[in-house]
XYZ file of C-alpha atoms in Angstrom:
558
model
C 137.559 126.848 81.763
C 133.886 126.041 82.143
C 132.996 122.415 83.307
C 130.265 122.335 80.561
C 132.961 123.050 78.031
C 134.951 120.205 79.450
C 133.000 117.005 77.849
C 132.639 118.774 74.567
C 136.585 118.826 74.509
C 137.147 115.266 75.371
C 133.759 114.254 72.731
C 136.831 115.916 70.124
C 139.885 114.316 71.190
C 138.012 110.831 71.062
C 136.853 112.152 67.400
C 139.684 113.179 65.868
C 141.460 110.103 67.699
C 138.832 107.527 66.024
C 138.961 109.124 62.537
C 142.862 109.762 62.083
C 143.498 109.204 58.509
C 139.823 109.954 57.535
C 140.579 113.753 57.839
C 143.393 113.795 56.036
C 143.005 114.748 51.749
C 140.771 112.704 49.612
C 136.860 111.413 50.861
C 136.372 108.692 52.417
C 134.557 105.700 51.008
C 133.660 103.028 52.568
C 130.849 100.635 51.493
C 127.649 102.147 51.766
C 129.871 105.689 52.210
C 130.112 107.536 49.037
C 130.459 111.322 48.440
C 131.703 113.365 45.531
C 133.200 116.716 45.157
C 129.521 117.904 43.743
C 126.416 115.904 43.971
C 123.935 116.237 41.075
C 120.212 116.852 41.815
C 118.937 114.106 39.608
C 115.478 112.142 39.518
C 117.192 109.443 41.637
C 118.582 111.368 44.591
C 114.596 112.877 44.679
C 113.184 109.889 45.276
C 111.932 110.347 41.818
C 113.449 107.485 39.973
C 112.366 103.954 39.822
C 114.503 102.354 43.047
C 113.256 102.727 46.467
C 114.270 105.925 48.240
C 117.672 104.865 50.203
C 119.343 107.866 49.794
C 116.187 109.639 50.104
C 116.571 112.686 51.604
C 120.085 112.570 52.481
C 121.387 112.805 48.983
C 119.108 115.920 48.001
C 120.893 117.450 51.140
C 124.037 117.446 50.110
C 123.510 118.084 46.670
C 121.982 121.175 47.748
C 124.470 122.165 50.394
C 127.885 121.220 48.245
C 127.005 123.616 46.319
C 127.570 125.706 49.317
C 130.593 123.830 51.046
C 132.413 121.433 48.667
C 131.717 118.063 48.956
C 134.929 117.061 50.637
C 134.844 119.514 53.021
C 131.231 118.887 54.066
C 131.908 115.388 54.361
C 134.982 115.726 57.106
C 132.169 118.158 58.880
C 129.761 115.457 59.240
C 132.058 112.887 60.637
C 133.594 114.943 63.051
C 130.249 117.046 63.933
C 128.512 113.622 64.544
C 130.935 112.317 67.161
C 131.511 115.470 68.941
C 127.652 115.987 68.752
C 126.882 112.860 70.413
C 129.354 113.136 73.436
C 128.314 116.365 74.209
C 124.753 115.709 73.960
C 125.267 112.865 75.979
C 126.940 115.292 78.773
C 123.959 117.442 77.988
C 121.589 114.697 79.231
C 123.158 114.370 82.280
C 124.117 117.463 82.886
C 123.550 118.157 86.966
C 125.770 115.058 87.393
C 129.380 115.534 88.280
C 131.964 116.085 85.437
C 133.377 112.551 85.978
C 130.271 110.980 85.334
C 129.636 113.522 82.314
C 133.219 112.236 81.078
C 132.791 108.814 81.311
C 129.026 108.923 79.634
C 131.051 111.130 76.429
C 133.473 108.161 76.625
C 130.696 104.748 76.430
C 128.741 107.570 73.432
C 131.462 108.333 71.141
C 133.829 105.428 71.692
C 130.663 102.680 71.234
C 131.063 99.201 68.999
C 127.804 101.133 67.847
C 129.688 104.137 66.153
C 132.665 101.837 64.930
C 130.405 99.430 63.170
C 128.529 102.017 61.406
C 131.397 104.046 60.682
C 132.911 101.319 58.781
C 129.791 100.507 56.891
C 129.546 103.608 56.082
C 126.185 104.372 57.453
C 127.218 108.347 57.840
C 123.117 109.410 58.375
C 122.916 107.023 61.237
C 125.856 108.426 62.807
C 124.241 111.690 62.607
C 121.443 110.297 63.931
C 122.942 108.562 66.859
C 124.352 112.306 67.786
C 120.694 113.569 67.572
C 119.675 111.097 69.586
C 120.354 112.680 73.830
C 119.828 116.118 72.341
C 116.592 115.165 71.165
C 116.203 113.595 74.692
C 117.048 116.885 76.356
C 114.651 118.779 73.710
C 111.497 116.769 74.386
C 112.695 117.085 78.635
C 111.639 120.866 77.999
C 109.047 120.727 75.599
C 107.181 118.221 77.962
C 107.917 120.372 80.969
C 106.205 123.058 79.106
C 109.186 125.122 78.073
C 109.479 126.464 74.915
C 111.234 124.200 72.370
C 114.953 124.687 71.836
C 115.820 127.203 69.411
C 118.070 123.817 67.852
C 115.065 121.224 68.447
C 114.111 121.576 64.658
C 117.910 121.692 62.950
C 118.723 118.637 65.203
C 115.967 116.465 64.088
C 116.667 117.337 61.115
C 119.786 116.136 60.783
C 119.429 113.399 62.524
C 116.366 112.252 59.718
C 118.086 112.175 56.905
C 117.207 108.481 55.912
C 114.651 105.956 56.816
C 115.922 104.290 59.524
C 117.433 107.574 60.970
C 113.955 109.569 60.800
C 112.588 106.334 62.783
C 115.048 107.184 65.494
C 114.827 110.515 65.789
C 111.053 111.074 65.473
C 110.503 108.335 68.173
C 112.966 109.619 70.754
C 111.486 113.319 70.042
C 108.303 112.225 70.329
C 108.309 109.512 73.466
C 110.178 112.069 75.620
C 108.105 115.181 74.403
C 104.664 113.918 73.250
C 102.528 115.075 76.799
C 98.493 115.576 77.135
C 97.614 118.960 76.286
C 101.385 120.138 75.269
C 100.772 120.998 71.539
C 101.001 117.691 69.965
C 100.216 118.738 67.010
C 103.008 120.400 66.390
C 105.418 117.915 67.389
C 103.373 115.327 64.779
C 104.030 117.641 62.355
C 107.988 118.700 62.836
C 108.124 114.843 62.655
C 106.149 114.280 59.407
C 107.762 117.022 57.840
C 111.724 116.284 57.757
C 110.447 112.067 57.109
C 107.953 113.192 54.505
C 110.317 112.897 51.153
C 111.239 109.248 52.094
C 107.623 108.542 53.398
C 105.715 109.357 50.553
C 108.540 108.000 48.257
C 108.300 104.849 49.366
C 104.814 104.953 49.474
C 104.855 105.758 45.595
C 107.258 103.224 44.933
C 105.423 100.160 47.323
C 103.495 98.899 44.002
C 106.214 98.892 41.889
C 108.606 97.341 43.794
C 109.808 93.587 43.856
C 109.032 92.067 47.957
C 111.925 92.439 49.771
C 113.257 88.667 51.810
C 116.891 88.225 53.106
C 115.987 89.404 57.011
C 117.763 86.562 58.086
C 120.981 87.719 56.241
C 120.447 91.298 57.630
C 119.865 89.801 61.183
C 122.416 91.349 64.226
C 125.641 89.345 64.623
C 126.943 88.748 67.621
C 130.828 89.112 68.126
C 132.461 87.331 70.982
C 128.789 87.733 72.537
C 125.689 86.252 71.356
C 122.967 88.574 69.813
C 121.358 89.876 72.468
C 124.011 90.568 74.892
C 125.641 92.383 71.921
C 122.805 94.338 71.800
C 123.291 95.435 75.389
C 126.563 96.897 74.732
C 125.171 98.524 70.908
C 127.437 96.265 68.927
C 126.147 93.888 66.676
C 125.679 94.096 62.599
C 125.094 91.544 59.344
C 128.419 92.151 58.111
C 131.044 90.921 59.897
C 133.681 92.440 57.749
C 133.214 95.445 59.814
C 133.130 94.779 62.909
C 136.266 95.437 65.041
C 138.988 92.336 65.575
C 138.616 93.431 69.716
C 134.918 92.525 69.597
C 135.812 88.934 68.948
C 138.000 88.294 72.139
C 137.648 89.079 76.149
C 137.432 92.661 74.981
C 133.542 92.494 74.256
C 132.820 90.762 77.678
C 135.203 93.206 79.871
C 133.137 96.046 78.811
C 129.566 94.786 78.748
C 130.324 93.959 82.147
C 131.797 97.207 82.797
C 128.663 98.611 81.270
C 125.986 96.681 82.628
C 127.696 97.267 86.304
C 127.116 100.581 86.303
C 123.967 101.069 84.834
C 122.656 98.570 87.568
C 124.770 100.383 90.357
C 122.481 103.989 89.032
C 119.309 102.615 88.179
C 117.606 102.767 91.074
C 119.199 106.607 91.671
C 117.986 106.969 88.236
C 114.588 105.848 87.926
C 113.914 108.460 91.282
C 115.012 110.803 89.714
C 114.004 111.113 86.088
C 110.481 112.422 85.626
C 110.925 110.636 82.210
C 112.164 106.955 82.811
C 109.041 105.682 81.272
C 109.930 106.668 78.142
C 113.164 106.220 78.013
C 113.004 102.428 79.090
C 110.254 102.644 76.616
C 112.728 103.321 73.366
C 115.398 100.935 75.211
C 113.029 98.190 75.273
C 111.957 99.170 71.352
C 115.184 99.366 70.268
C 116.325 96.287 71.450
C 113.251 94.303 70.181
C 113.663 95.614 66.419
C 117.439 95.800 66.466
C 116.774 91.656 67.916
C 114.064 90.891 65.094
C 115.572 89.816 62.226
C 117.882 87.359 64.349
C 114.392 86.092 66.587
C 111.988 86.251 63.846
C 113.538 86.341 60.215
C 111.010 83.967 58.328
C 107.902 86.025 59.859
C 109.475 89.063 58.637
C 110.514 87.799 55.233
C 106.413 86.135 54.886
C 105.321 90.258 55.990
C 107.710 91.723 53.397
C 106.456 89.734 50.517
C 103.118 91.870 51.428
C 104.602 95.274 52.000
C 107.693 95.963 49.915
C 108.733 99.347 51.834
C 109.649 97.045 55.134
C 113.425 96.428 53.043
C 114.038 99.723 54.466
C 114.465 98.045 57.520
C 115.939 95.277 56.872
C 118.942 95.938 59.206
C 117.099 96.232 61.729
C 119.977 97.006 64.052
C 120.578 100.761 63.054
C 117.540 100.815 65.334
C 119.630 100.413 68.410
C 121.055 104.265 69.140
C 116.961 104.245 70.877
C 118.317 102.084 73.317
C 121.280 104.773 74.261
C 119.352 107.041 76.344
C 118.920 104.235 79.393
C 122.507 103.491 78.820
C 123.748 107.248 79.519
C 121.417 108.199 82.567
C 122.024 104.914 84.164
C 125.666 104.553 83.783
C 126.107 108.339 84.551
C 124.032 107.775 87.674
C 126.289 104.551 88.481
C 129.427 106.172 88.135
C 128.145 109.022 90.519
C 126.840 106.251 93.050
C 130.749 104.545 92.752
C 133.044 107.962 93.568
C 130.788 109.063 96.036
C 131.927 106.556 97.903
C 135.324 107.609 97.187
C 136.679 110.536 100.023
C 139.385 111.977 99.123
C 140.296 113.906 95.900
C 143.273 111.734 94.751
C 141.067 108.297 94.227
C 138.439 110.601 92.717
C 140.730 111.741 90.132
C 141.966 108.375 89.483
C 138.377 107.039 88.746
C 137.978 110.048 86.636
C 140.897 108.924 83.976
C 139.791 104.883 84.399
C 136.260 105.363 83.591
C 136.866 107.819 80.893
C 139.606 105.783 79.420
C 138.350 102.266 79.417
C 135.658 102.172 76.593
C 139.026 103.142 74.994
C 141.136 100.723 76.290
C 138.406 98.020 75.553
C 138.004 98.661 71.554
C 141.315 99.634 71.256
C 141.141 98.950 67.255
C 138.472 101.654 66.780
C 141.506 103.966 67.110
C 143.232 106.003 64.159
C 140.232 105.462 61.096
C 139.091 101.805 62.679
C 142.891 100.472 62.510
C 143.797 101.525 58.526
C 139.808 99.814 58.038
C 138.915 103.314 56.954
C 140.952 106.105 54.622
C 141.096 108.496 52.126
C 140.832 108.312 48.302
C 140.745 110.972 45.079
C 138.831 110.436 42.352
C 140.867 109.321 39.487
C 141.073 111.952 36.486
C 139.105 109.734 34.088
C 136.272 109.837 36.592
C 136.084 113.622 36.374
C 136.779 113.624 32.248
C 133.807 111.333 31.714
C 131.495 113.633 34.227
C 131.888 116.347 32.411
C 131.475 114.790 28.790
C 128.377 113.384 30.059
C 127.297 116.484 31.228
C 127.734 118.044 27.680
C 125.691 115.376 25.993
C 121.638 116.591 25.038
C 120.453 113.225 24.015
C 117.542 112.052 26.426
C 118.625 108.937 28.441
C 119.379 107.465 31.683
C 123.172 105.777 32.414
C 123.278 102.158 33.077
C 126.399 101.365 34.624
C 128.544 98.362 34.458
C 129.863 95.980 35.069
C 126.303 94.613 36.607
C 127.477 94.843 39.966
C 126.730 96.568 43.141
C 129.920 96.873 44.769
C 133.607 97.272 44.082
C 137.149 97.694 45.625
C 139.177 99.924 43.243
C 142.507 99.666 43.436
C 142.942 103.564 43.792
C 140.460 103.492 46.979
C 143.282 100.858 48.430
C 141.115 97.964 47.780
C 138.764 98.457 50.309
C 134.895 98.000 49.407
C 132.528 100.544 47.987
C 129.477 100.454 46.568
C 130.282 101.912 43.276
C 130.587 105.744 43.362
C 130.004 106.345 39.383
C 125.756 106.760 39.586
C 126.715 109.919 42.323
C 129.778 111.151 40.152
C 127.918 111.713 36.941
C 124.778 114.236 35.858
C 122.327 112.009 35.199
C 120.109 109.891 36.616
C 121.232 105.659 36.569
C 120.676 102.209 36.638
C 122.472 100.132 38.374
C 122.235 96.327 39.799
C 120.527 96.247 42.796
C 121.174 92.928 43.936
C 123.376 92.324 47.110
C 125.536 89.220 47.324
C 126.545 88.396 50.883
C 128.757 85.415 50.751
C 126.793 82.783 48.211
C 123.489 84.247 49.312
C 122.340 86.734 46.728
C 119.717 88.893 47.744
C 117.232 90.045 44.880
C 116.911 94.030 44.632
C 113.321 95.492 44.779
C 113.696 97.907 41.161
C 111.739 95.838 38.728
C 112.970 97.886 36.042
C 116.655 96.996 37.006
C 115.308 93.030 36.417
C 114.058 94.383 33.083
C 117.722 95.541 32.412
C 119.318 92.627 33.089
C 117.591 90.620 31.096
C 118.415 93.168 28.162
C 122.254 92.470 28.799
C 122.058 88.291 28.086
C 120.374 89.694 24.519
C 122.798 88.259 21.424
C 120.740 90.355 19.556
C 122.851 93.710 19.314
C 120.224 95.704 17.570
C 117.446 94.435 19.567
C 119.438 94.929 22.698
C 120.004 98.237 22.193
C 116.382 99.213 20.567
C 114.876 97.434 23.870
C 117.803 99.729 26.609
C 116.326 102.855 24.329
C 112.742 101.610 24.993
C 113.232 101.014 29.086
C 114.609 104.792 28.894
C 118.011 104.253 28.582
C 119.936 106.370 26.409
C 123.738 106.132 27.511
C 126.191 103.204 29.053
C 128.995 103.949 30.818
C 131.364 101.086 31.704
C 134.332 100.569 34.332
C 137.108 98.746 32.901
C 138.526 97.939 35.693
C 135.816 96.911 37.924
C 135.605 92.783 35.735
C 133.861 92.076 32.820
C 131.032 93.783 31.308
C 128.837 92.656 28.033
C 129.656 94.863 25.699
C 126.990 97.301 24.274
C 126.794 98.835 20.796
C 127.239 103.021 20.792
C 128.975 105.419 19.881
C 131.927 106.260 21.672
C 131.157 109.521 23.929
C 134.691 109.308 25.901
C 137.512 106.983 26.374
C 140.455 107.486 28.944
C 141.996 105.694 31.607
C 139.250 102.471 32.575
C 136.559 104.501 31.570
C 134.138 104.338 28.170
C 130.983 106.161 28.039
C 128.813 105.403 24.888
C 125.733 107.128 23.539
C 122.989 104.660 22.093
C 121.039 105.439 18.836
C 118.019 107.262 19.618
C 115.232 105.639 17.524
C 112.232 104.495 19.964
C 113.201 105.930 23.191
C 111.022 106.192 25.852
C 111.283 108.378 29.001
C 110.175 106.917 32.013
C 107.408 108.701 34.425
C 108.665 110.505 37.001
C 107.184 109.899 40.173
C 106.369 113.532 41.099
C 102.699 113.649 41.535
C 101.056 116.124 44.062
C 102.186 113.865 47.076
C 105.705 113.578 46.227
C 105.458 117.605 45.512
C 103.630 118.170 48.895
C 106.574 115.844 50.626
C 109.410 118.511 49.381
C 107.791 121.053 50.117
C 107.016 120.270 53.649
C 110.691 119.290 53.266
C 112.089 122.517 52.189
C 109.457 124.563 54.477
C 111.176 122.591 57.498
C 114.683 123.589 56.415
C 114.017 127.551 56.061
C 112.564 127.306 59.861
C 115.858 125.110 60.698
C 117.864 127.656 58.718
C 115.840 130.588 60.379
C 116.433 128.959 63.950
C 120.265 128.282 63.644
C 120.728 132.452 62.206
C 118.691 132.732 65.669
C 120.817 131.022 68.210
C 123.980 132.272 66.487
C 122.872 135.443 66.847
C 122.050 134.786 70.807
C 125.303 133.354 71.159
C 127.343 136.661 69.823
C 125.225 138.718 71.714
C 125.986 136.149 75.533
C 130.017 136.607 74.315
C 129.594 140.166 73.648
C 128.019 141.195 76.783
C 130.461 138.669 78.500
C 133.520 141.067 76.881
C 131.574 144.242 77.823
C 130.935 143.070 81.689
């Protein structure tokens, strides 16, 4: 067996070792986490609708490729692609040192607090971007040595910018380690602006519109058993202390950011000789740690800049930043871990080095094992959910769905309790409203769709027939209400479909209004950059398959 095949193996084992229960029937949702078995292409998952663009272009993905893979499969694909992806690209980065360092670098990537946290929270397009993250390292290491680009450069960064925070990540990395004088530029800029441009110009079009975002405080990085910053060392640290780990909060968290932090300073002087690009790469560690650090240094300043430009919510947690700061992390500890075992002489002790350093960011978050300790699992749709889907879908009367109860998040007994935000605006056909507001503890933070505001002001209306003339009139034409999920004001309509804790009703169509679509020749120009980007992604990966068949093939033949 090859040595380079060697990492890739382990990056699975740790995968399918983290995600246990997550691969077995049923999708996985967990708070910000939600798929269905087929996405619909509505105004909302466009960036079209009247929200800013959160899901923006991640959802139009897979709505478009579910209808190629179904949406349960493609979701298993994603997890599991994301954590092998970034243990072997992490071996990729370091690939001319030995295999023990290459193990142990797979090991600190895949089993991070990083990966756990996010995991649990859901924050699938980060993962994928944390996996894009050393590949893109190793594609801007050619394209700056004047190589040609990777026939994967484009379906990597791709992937790995399929939401705000994620493009952020991705573009920067690709362009710090690639961007050099005279090495096309240009088209580097553009590969960038391309795959960010639907949630660029979305939240552009939506800036004006939208209510200023505040809570950065709330958002800020946690600490565990470490404060903020040395969290941030080790990539742990989130707002919502619900997810992270229970090993995080005890000696755990300081055995292994001193394990860490050992090594990297044992390699960093082998390193930094060695690496024609340590600029940049301390460059994106030092960025990385300053934004994830932000909202916990500087939370009023940010919440005084917000109030002047709405779109900066996007980055309100600021701590998906931190996979920039990964890089120093792998070619310092991989150079550490060389500097340690070549000390070592004989093969026995080398061996035995091998297994500790691979198996200790194990043995440290120990609870990240088997789908986060039960934190994570599987869950089916409940019939009723599928029932009122497709009556919806049968309906022709113009509308949008609000959705209630006026709440952002449940914990449905049939997904075991654990929290969600609610699945039924991505289950049904249309496009929705739904509350926007975030509650975190007592502290409620405001969402930034003024026409959700609007809404709820509609719902406190005694007035039935005003109530519902004034939902018609903010383009609403349908309500669909989950029994089950606490009380919700009840709304008069006709009855649509009734079964299990589900009633959709259809509201009288005198003096409906349609809202405006966004879609004006920027928004246009956005997807189609977008979709231009994909067919030379698509073209790329038929490419390098085909390469690959031809390598095995004349491997068989020789």
């Amino acid at each position: 067996m090859s040595e380079r095949v060697v990492p890739t193996l382990w990056a699975g084992v740790l995968a399918v070792l983290m995600l246990g229960p997550a691969l077995g029937p049923g999708f996985v949702l967990t708070y910000d986490m939600v798929w269905v078995s087929d996405l619909a292409l509505t105004r909302d998952v466009l960036g079209l609708g009247s929200g800013l663009p959160r899901a923006v272009p991640s959802d139009a993905v897979v709505a478009v490729l579910d209808e190629i893979v179904p949406g349960l499969v493609l979701q298993k694909i994603v997890l599991v692609g994301a954590l092998v992806l970034a243990g072997a690209g992490a071996a990729e980065v370091v690939r001319d040192r030995s295999l023990t360092a290459r193990l142990a670098v797979v090991s600190l990537t895949v089993w991070s607090p990083y990966v756990a946290e996010r995991l649990w929270m859901g924050h699938w397009p980060m993962l994928l971007a944390y996996a894009a993250v050393p590949w893109l390292v190793v594609a801007g290491r050619r394209w700056a040595a004047g190589e040609r680009g990777p026939v994967w450069m484009l379906p990597v960064l791709l992937a790995g910018s399929l939401s705000a925070s994620a493009g952020i990540v991705a573009g920067a990395v690709l362009l710090a380690t690639g961007l050099r004088r005279g090495r096309r530029p240009v088209l580097l800029l553009a590969a960038v602006v391309a795959v960010n441009a639907p949630w660029l110009v979305s939240g552009l079009t939506h800036a004006s519109e939208a209510a200023s975002a505040t809570g950065f405080d709330v958002f800020a990085l946690r600490g565990d058993a470490l404060p903020a910053p040395l969290a941030a060392l080790s990539l742990a640290g989130i707002w919502n202390t619900s997810v992270v780990p229970a090993s995080r909060e005890g000696w755990a968290a300081w055995a292994a950011l001193l394990l860490v932090m050992a090594l990297a300073v044992a390699g960093l002087r082998r390193w930094w000789a060695s690496d024609g690009q340590r600029v940049a790469i301390l460059a994106l560690w030092v960025a990385g740690l300053a934004v994830a650090l932000a909202g916990w240094a500087v939370p009023e300043a940010l919440d005084a800049l917000a109030r002047d430009v709405p779109g900066l919510a996007l980055l309100r947690d600021s701590s998906r930043l931190l996979p920039l700061c990964l890089p120093l992390l792998v070619v310092t500890v991989a150079a550490g871990v060389d500097t340690l075992t070549e000390r070592l002489r004989t093969t026995a002790p080398r061996w035995a080095a091998a297994i500790v350093l691979a198996l200790t960011p194990v043995a440290v978050l120990t609870d990240a094992a088997w789908g986060l300790a039960g934190g994570i699992g599987t869950a089916d749709y409940p019939p009723a959910w599928h029932h009122a889907r497709g009556a919806l879908g049968e309906e022709t009367a113009p509308g949008d769905v609000l959705v209630l109860p006026w709440s952002a998040y449940r914990a449905p007994s049939w997904n075991g309790g654990r929290p969600v935000l609610d699945p039924l605006p991505r289950m049904l056909t249309r496009a929705s409203i739904v509350n926007g507001d975030l509650v975190i503890g007592s502290t409620v933070i405001p969402g930034e769709d003024l026409r959700t505001a609007t809404v709820f002001d509609e719902l406190s209306n005694t007035d039935v027939t005003g109530q519902v003339t004034n939902l018609r009139q903010l383009g609403i034409g349908y309500v669909i209400t989950d029994r089950s999920a606490g009380d919700a004001p009840r709304i008069a309509g006709e009855i649509v479909y009734e079964g299990g804790d589900l009633l959709v009703q259809r509201l009288p169509e005198r003096d409906h209004r349609t809202p405006a679509a966004k879609a004006g020749p920027a928004v246009i120009g956005a997807w189609v950059a977008y979709g231009l980007a994909w067919i030379g992604a698509t073209t790329s990966t038929v490419l390098l398959l085909i390469s690959m068949v031809r390598r095995q093939t004349a491997k068989v033949r020789g």
